[in-house]
Short mmCIF file of C-alpha atoms and ligand atoms in Angstrom, two decimals:
data_model
loop_
_atom_site.label_atom_id
_atom_site.label_comp_id
_atom_site.label_asym_id
_atom_site.label_seq_id
_atom_site.Cartn_x
_atom_site.Cartn_y
_atom_site.Cartn_z
CA MET A 286 200.08 59.88 160.39
CA SER A 287 198.74 58.07 163.53
CA GLU A 288 196.67 55.19 163.07
CA PRO A 289 192.89 55.51 163.27
CA LEU A 290 190.93 53.91 165.82
CA LEU A 291 188.75 51.81 163.02
CA ARG A 292 189.68 51.59 159.57
CA ALA A 293 187.54 49.53 157.04
CA GLU A 294 189.21 48.45 153.92
CA GLY A 295 187.15 47.20 150.73
CA LEU A 296 184.62 45.98 153.54
CA THR A 297 182.04 44.05 151.49
CA ARG A 298 179.16 42.01 152.57
CA HIS A 299 176.41 40.30 150.17
CA PHE A 300 173.72 38.10 150.98
CA LYS A 301 172.33 35.15 149.04
CA VAL A 302 168.38 35.86 148.13
CA GLY A 303 166.05 34.00 145.83
CA GLY A 304 165.23 30.32 145.58
CA LEU A 305 167.38 27.23 145.01
CA PHE A 306 167.08 27.65 141.21
CA SER A 307 167.11 31.11 141.23
CA ARG A 308 170.12 31.97 143.60
CA LYS A 309 170.85 35.89 143.18
CA ARG A 310 173.21 38.17 145.35
CA LEU A 311 171.95 40.82 147.39
CA HIS A 312 175.17 43.59 147.57
CA ALA A 313 174.45 45.47 150.82
CA VAL A 314 177.98 46.90 151.10
CA ASP A 315 180.17 47.05 148.26
CA GLU A 316 183.70 47.65 148.46
CA VAL A 317 183.45 50.68 151.35
CA ASN A 318 186.60 52.34 152.96
CA PHE A 319 186.59 54.80 155.80
CA THR A 320 188.29 55.85 159.01
CA ILE A 321 187.49 56.78 162.67
CA GLY A 322 189.47 58.83 164.80
CA LYS A 323 189.88 59.29 168.65
CA GLY A 324 187.54 61.58 169.98
CA GLU A 325 185.68 61.81 166.47
CA ILE A 326 182.29 61.49 165.71
CA VAL A 327 181.86 60.45 161.99
CA ALA A 328 178.20 59.96 160.84
CA LEU A 329 177.11 57.82 158.43
CA VAL A 330 173.78 58.97 156.47
CA GLY A 331 171.96 57.37 153.73
CA GLU A 332 168.16 56.20 152.87
CA SER A 333 167.03 53.20 154.32
CA GLY A 334 168.51 50.11 152.42
CA SER A 335 171.67 52.08 151.74
CA GLY A 336 173.77 49.67 153.68
CA LYS A 337 174.30 51.92 156.86
CA SER A 338 172.99 49.31 159.38
CA THR A 339 174.86 46.66 157.62
CA ILE A 340 178.21 48.52 158.29
CA ALA A 341 177.06 48.81 161.97
CA ARG A 342 176.43 45.34 162.18
CA LEU A 343 179.66 44.49 160.30
CA LEU A 344 181.56 46.68 162.84
CA ALA A 345 179.65 45.18 165.78
CA ARG A 346 181.25 41.43 164.05
CA VAL A 347 177.22 40.28 163.91
CA TYR A 348 178.10 39.78 160.57
CA LYS A 349 181.05 38.45 158.97
CA PRO A 350 182.35 40.53 155.83
CA THR A 351 182.32 39.09 152.05
CA SER A 352 185.50 40.39 151.71
CA GLY A 353 187.51 43.47 152.96
CA GLU A 354 189.07 43.81 156.44
CA ILE A 355 188.24 46.06 159.58
CA TYR A 356 191.03 47.21 162.03
CA PHE A 357 190.43 48.26 165.37
CA GLU A 358 193.82 50.06 166.75
CA GLY A 359 195.86 48.49 163.84
CA GLU A 360 194.63 45.01 164.65
CA PRO A 361 192.37 43.00 162.09
CA LEU A 362 189.01 41.99 163.22
CA SER A 363 189.41 38.51 161.30
CA ARG A 364 191.79 37.62 163.44
CA ILE A 365 189.40 37.53 166.56
CA ARG A 366 189.30 33.91 167.80
CA SER A 367 189.07 33.67 171.74
CA ARG A 368 186.42 34.09 173.71
CA LYS A 369 188.30 36.67 175.66
CA GLN A 370 189.14 38.57 172.09
CA ARG A 371 185.47 38.92 171.72
CA LEU A 372 184.62 40.39 175.21
CA ALA A 373 187.65 42.58 174.56
CA TYR A 374 186.04 43.74 171.34
CA SER A 375 182.49 44.14 172.19
CA SER A 376 183.61 45.99 175.43
CA ASP A 377 185.63 48.57 173.30
CA VAL A 378 182.97 48.38 170.77
CA PRO A 379 179.77 48.59 172.16
CA MET A 380 176.49 49.02 170.11
CA VAL A 381 173.43 51.74 170.93
CA PHE A 382 170.19 50.42 169.45
CA GLN A 383 167.71 52.70 167.33
CA ASP A 384 164.27 51.03 169.53
CA PRO A 385 164.89 51.85 173.48
CA TYR A 386 161.95 49.49 174.25
CA SER A 387 163.44 46.46 173.00
CA SER A 388 167.04 46.96 173.79
CA ILE A 389 166.27 46.98 177.61
CA ASN A 390 164.56 43.81 179.56
CA PRO A 391 161.45 45.15 180.92
CA ALA A 392 161.36 42.20 183.62
CA TYR A 393 164.15 43.75 185.46
CA ARG A 394 165.27 47.08 187.09
CA VAL A 395 167.14 48.96 184.42
CA SER A 396 170.43 48.51 186.72
CA HIS A 397 170.06 44.58 186.13
CA GLY A 398 171.59 44.77 182.48
CA ILE A 399 174.26 46.82 183.36
CA SER A 400 175.40 44.98 186.44
CA ARG A 401 175.56 41.74 184.60
CA ALA A 402 177.27 43.00 181.81
CA LEU A 403 180.19 44.72 184.45
CA THR A 404 180.45 40.73 185.98
CA LEU A 405 180.10 39.20 182.79
CA HIS A 406 183.09 41.57 181.30
CA ARG A 407 184.94 41.28 185.11
CA ARG A 408 184.57 44.74 185.02
CA ALA A 409 183.04 45.58 188.47
CA MET A 410 183.69 42.63 190.75
CA GLY A 411 181.79 42.76 194.35
CA ARG A 412 179.00 44.65 195.15
CA LYS A 413 180.36 47.89 196.10
CA ALA A 414 182.34 48.14 193.29
CA ARG A 415 178.65 47.84 190.78
CA ARG A 416 177.28 50.21 192.82
CA ASN A 417 180.12 52.83 192.29
CA GLU A 418 180.15 52.06 188.32
CA LEU A 419 176.67 52.13 188.20
CA GLN A 420 176.74 55.36 189.95
CA ARG A 421 179.15 56.85 186.93
CA VAL A 422 177.44 55.90 184.41
CA PHE A 423 173.80 57.10 185.39
CA ASP A 424 175.58 60.59 186.46
CA ALA A 425 177.30 60.31 182.68
CA VAL A 426 174.12 60.22 180.83
CA GLY A 427 171.86 62.70 183.27
CA LEU A 428 169.90 60.01 185.19
CA VAL A 429 170.37 61.32 188.64
CA PRO A 430 169.78 60.62 191.03
CA ALA A 431 171.60 57.47 190.04
CA GLY A 432 170.49 55.37 193.02
CA ALA A 433 166.46 56.32 192.24
CA ALA A 434 166.92 56.10 188.66
CA SER A 435 168.95 52.78 188.35
CA ARG A 436 165.92 51.08 190.49
CA LYS A 437 163.39 51.89 188.04
CA PHE A 438 161.82 49.37 185.96
CA PRO A 439 161.69 50.34 181.81
CA TYR A 440 158.01 51.22 181.95
CA GLU A 441 158.41 53.45 184.28
CA LEU A 442 160.92 55.52 182.10
CA SER A 443 160.33 57.84 179.01
CA GLY A 444 161.81 57.55 175.40
CA GLY A 445 164.05 59.52 176.52
CA GLN A 446 165.24 58.21 179.79
CA ARG A 447 165.28 54.63 178.18
CA GLN A 448 167.53 55.70 175.63
CA ARG A 449 170.01 57.28 177.76
CA VAL A 450 169.50 53.88 180.18
CA GLY A 451 171.18 52.38 176.44
CA PHE A 452 173.99 54.51 176.74
CA ALA A 453 174.71 53.76 180.36
CA GLN A 454 174.86 50.29 179.38
CA ALA A 455 177.49 50.66 176.55
CA LEU A 456 179.48 53.04 179.03
CA ALA A 457 179.92 50.59 181.57
CA PHE A 458 182.03 48.53 179.03
CA ARG A 459 184.43 52.24 179.34
CA PRO A 460 184.23 51.76 175.41
CA LYS A 461 186.69 53.61 172.89
CA LEU A 462 183.89 53.91 170.23
CA ILE A 463 179.95 53.22 170.55
CA ILE A 464 178.15 52.57 167.17
CA ALA A 465 174.65 54.41 167.63
CA ASP A 466 172.23 53.12 164.86
CA GLU A 467 169.58 55.51 164.59
CA PRO A 468 169.18 56.50 168.25
CA VAL A 469 167.07 59.28 167.98
CA SER A 470 164.78 58.24 165.38
CA MET A 471 162.05 56.65 167.67
CA LEU A 472 162.07 59.40 169.83
CA ASP A 473 159.65 62.11 170.38
CA VAL A 474 161.21 65.59 168.13
CA SER A 475 161.31 67.59 171.41
CA ILE A 476 163.67 64.85 173.53
CA ARG A 477 166.01 64.18 170.33
CA ILE A 478 168.21 67.14 170.94
CA GLY A 479 168.83 66.11 174.55
CA ILE A 480 170.25 62.40 173.05
CA LEU A 481 172.12 64.37 170.74
CA ASN A 482 173.81 66.48 173.44
CA LEU A 483 174.55 63.90 175.20
CA MET A 484 176.61 61.79 172.80
CA THR A 485 178.97 65.22 172.33
CA GLU A 486 179.19 65.43 176.12
CA LEU A 487 180.40 62.13 176.45
CA ARG A 488 182.91 62.34 173.42
CA GLU A 489 184.00 65.43 175.59
CA GLN A 490 183.95 63.76 178.90
CA GLU A 491 185.06 60.10 178.45
CA GLY A 492 186.73 60.51 175.20
CA VAL A 493 184.48 58.11 173.22
CA SER A 494 184.19 58.36 169.53
CA PHE A 495 180.90 57.74 167.83
CA LEU A 496 179.51 56.39 164.82
CA TYR A 497 176.52 57.87 164.42
CA ILE A 498 173.95 56.06 161.73
CA THR A 499 171.11 58.28 160.63
CA HIS A 500 168.80 58.91 157.63
CA ASP A 501 168.31 62.69 159.23
CA VAL A 502 170.78 64.40 157.71
CA ALA A 503 170.03 67.77 159.87
CA SER A 504 170.86 65.70 163.18
CA ALA A 505 174.39 64.61 161.58
CA ARG A 506 175.39 68.14 160.82
CA TYR A 507 174.27 69.18 164.42
CA ILE A 508 176.65 66.70 165.99
CA ALA A 509 179.13 65.13 163.69
CA ASP A 510 182.72 65.95 162.65
CA ARG A 511 182.56 63.83 159.25
CA VAL A 512 180.03 62.82 157.54
CA LEU A 513 179.88 59.67 155.31
CA VAL A 514 176.74 59.42 152.68
CA MET A 515 176.00 55.94 151.58
CA TYR A 516 173.70 55.11 148.26
CA GLY A 517 172.84 51.72 147.34
CA GLY A 518 175.38 50.08 149.18
CA HIS A 519 178.45 52.50 148.13
CA LEU A 520 180.11 55.40 150.06
CA VAL A 521 179.12 58.39 147.68
CA GLU A 522 180.82 61.14 149.44
CA GLN A 523 182.66 61.87 152.44
CA GLY A 524 184.42 64.94 154.23
CA PRO A 525 184.50 67.54 157.46
CA THR A 526 180.48 68.30 158.25
CA ASP A 527 180.57 71.83 157.26
CA ASP A 528 181.88 71.05 153.85
CA VAL A 529 179.74 68.47 153.04
CA ILE A 530 176.71 70.01 153.90
CA HIS A 531 177.36 73.39 152.43
CA ARG A 532 179.18 72.17 149.41
CA PRO A 533 177.80 68.94 148.47
CA LYS A 534 179.67 67.53 145.52
CA HIS A 535 177.42 64.20 144.67
CA PRO A 536 173.73 64.63 143.58
CA TYR A 537 172.64 62.30 146.09
CA THR A 538 173.88 64.34 148.53
CA GLN A 539 172.39 67.25 147.14
CA LEU A 540 168.90 65.36 147.28
CA LEU A 541 169.10 64.58 150.82
CA LEU A 542 169.96 67.94 151.78
CA ALA A 543 167.03 69.39 149.79
CA ALA A 544 164.85 66.92 151.38
CA VAL A 545 165.95 68.48 154.86
CA PRO A 546 162.33 70.64 155.25
CA ASP A 547 163.12 74.70 155.31
CA PRO A 548 160.70 75.99 158.01
CA ARG A 549 160.73 79.20 156.29
CA ALA A 550 159.26 78.13 152.90
CA PRO A 551 155.15 78.26 152.25
CA LEU A 552 153.90 74.85 152.92
CA GLY A 553 153.84 72.33 149.79
CA VAL A 554 156.82 74.03 148.08
CA SER A 555 160.33 72.03 147.90
CA ASP A 556 163.62 71.86 145.93
CA ALA A 557 163.65 67.96 146.56
CA SER A 558 163.23 65.40 143.60
CA ASP A 559 163.12 62.09 145.01
CA VAL A 560 161.31 60.37 141.67
CA GLY A 561 163.10 57.41 139.90
CA GLU A 562 163.54 53.85 140.57
CA PRO A 563 165.50 52.77 143.88
CA PRO A 564 169.16 51.57 143.27
CA LYS A 565 169.39 47.56 141.99
CA VAL A 566 171.20 46.18 144.60
CA VAL A 567 170.86 42.42 143.54
CA ASP A 568 172.84 41.11 141.28
CA PRO A 569 173.80 44.63 140.34
CA GLU A 570 175.09 45.66 136.87
CA GLU A 571 178.34 48.01 136.11
CA GLY A 572 177.54 51.62 136.45
CA CYS A 573 176.56 54.40 138.90
CA ARG A 574 173.81 52.94 141.27
CA PHE A 575 172.32 56.66 141.33
CA ARG A 576 172.09 57.06 137.70
CA ALA A 577 168.19 56.17 137.49
CA ARG A 578 167.71 58.98 139.83
CA CYS A 579 170.28 61.51 138.80
CA PRO A 580 169.63 64.45 136.70
CA TYR A 581 173.45 64.55 135.71
CA ALA A 582 173.75 61.41 134.30
CA ILE A 583 176.10 60.92 131.08
CA ASP A 584 176.65 58.03 129.14
CA ARG A 585 179.51 57.25 130.85
CA CYS A 586 177.30 56.96 134.20
CA GLU A 587 175.71 53.34 132.80
CA VAL A 588 178.88 51.73 131.93
CA GLU A 589 181.66 53.08 134.72
CA THR A 590 180.82 52.60 138.41
CA PRO A 591 182.74 55.84 139.51
CA LEU A 592 185.17 55.07 142.28
CA LEU A 593 186.02 57.36 145.47
CA ARG A 594 188.37 59.98 144.08
CA ASP A 595 189.99 63.14 146.34
CA ILE A 596 188.78 66.18 145.55
CA GLY A 597 190.38 68.20 148.40
CA PRO A 598 191.47 67.99 151.76
CA GLY A 599 189.44 65.27 153.40
CA ARG A 600 186.92 65.39 150.60
CA LEU A 601 186.28 62.40 148.77
CA VAL A 602 183.58 61.97 146.09
CA ALA A 603 182.34 59.11 143.89
CA CYS A 604 180.69 60.74 140.88
CA HIS A 605 182.04 61.09 137.12
CA VAL A 606 180.99 64.88 137.19
CA ALA A 607 181.31 65.95 140.58
CA GLU A 608 184.18 68.73 140.35
CA ALA A 609 182.55 70.14 137.19
CA ASP A 610 181.02 73.84 137.54
CA PRO A 611 177.35 74.06 138.63
CA GLN A 612 176.53 75.90 135.38
CA GLU A 613 178.69 73.31 133.36
CA ARG A 614 176.75 70.48 135.48
CA ARG A 615 173.35 71.20 133.25
CA PRO A 616 170.74 68.25 133.76
CA ALA A 617 171.22 65.66 131.05
CA ALA A 618 168.20 66.77 129.28
CA VAL A 619 169.05 70.30 128.79
CA ALA A 620 172.77 69.32 127.62
CA GLY A 621 171.67 67.20 124.87
CA VAL A 622 172.08 63.92 126.28
CA GLU A 623 169.42 61.21 126.96
CA GLN A 624 168.22 61.69 130.24
CA ARG A 625 167.52 58.55 132.48
FE1 SF4 B 271 176.22 59.20 139.17
FE2 SF4 B 271 177.06 60.06 137.04
FE3 SF4 B 271 174.95 60.90 138.56
FE4 SF4 B 271 177.99 61.39 139.17
S1 SF4 B 271 176.31 61.80 137.24
S2 SF4 B 271 176.07 60.73 140.69
S3 SF4 B 271 178.04 59.67 138.25
S4 SF4 B 271 174.53 59.20 137.70
#
């Protein structure tokens, strides 16, 4: 098998919380393994606080891992030392942020940030080369005519256009992988689809890979080749998008999918059940972090943390009962086991 573009191995990030005499550790991300292939769109889905954005910041080198390693093109990020190496990596793996209103400096024309980045990274030296690059990236993200769009101030653009500027800034680096952290969550529903289509076009035309971070499983289904599901700092399921969406194995993935609104259902009717406590990620005990909400929990879930297991081609799931027949996997209370 060829080396993937990016590989995370045992990726872990803890934060110290509490006062001087009550030090605790928040386990934001624990022992996470995944890969991103060349030209692949991988969606990382989960609810707020599941660790998605911490992973984005680890990949962007905003945080250092507590343990584990990230390999980019086979090279460990922990070996990056010099300014030249840091700039090269941030060019190869830029980030697009959730809030298009704050990721562009409102005091300057939208071309300013891109021109500065091109100069800083020595991507296009000289006025003519910069103008050509601006034309290229604005064309690529559909902001045309490029000349007029690049002369505008951020307040003259719509939310969707500002997010396109965010992607143009990332493209200026000629990236290999873009980390898109909830890029459509602050946009109107009517313009989200345009940004999602833009990501697939950039993959086709520029060969860029994406890590698309979202809490919206419906949008992940729309654009991703593979889906990674996070819960309480753990990766609980991963696999090809269609397979995960149509045959979810982990009870949390099933809950996420059940929570997607069905336009055909009458108002007020939903299969989703989000009762139960949120996961305990501060000094967590052994056991499955989803057990307080899981209708299938068994005694083993209380004492043994499930590890990701291979359950089929490209499919991994971290659940003690995930392979059981749906008829057998009755809610614990029905099966005569104390329900948690
Ligand atoms: Fe976790 Fe157990 Fe539920 Fe599987 S069955 S998700 S291991 S609590």
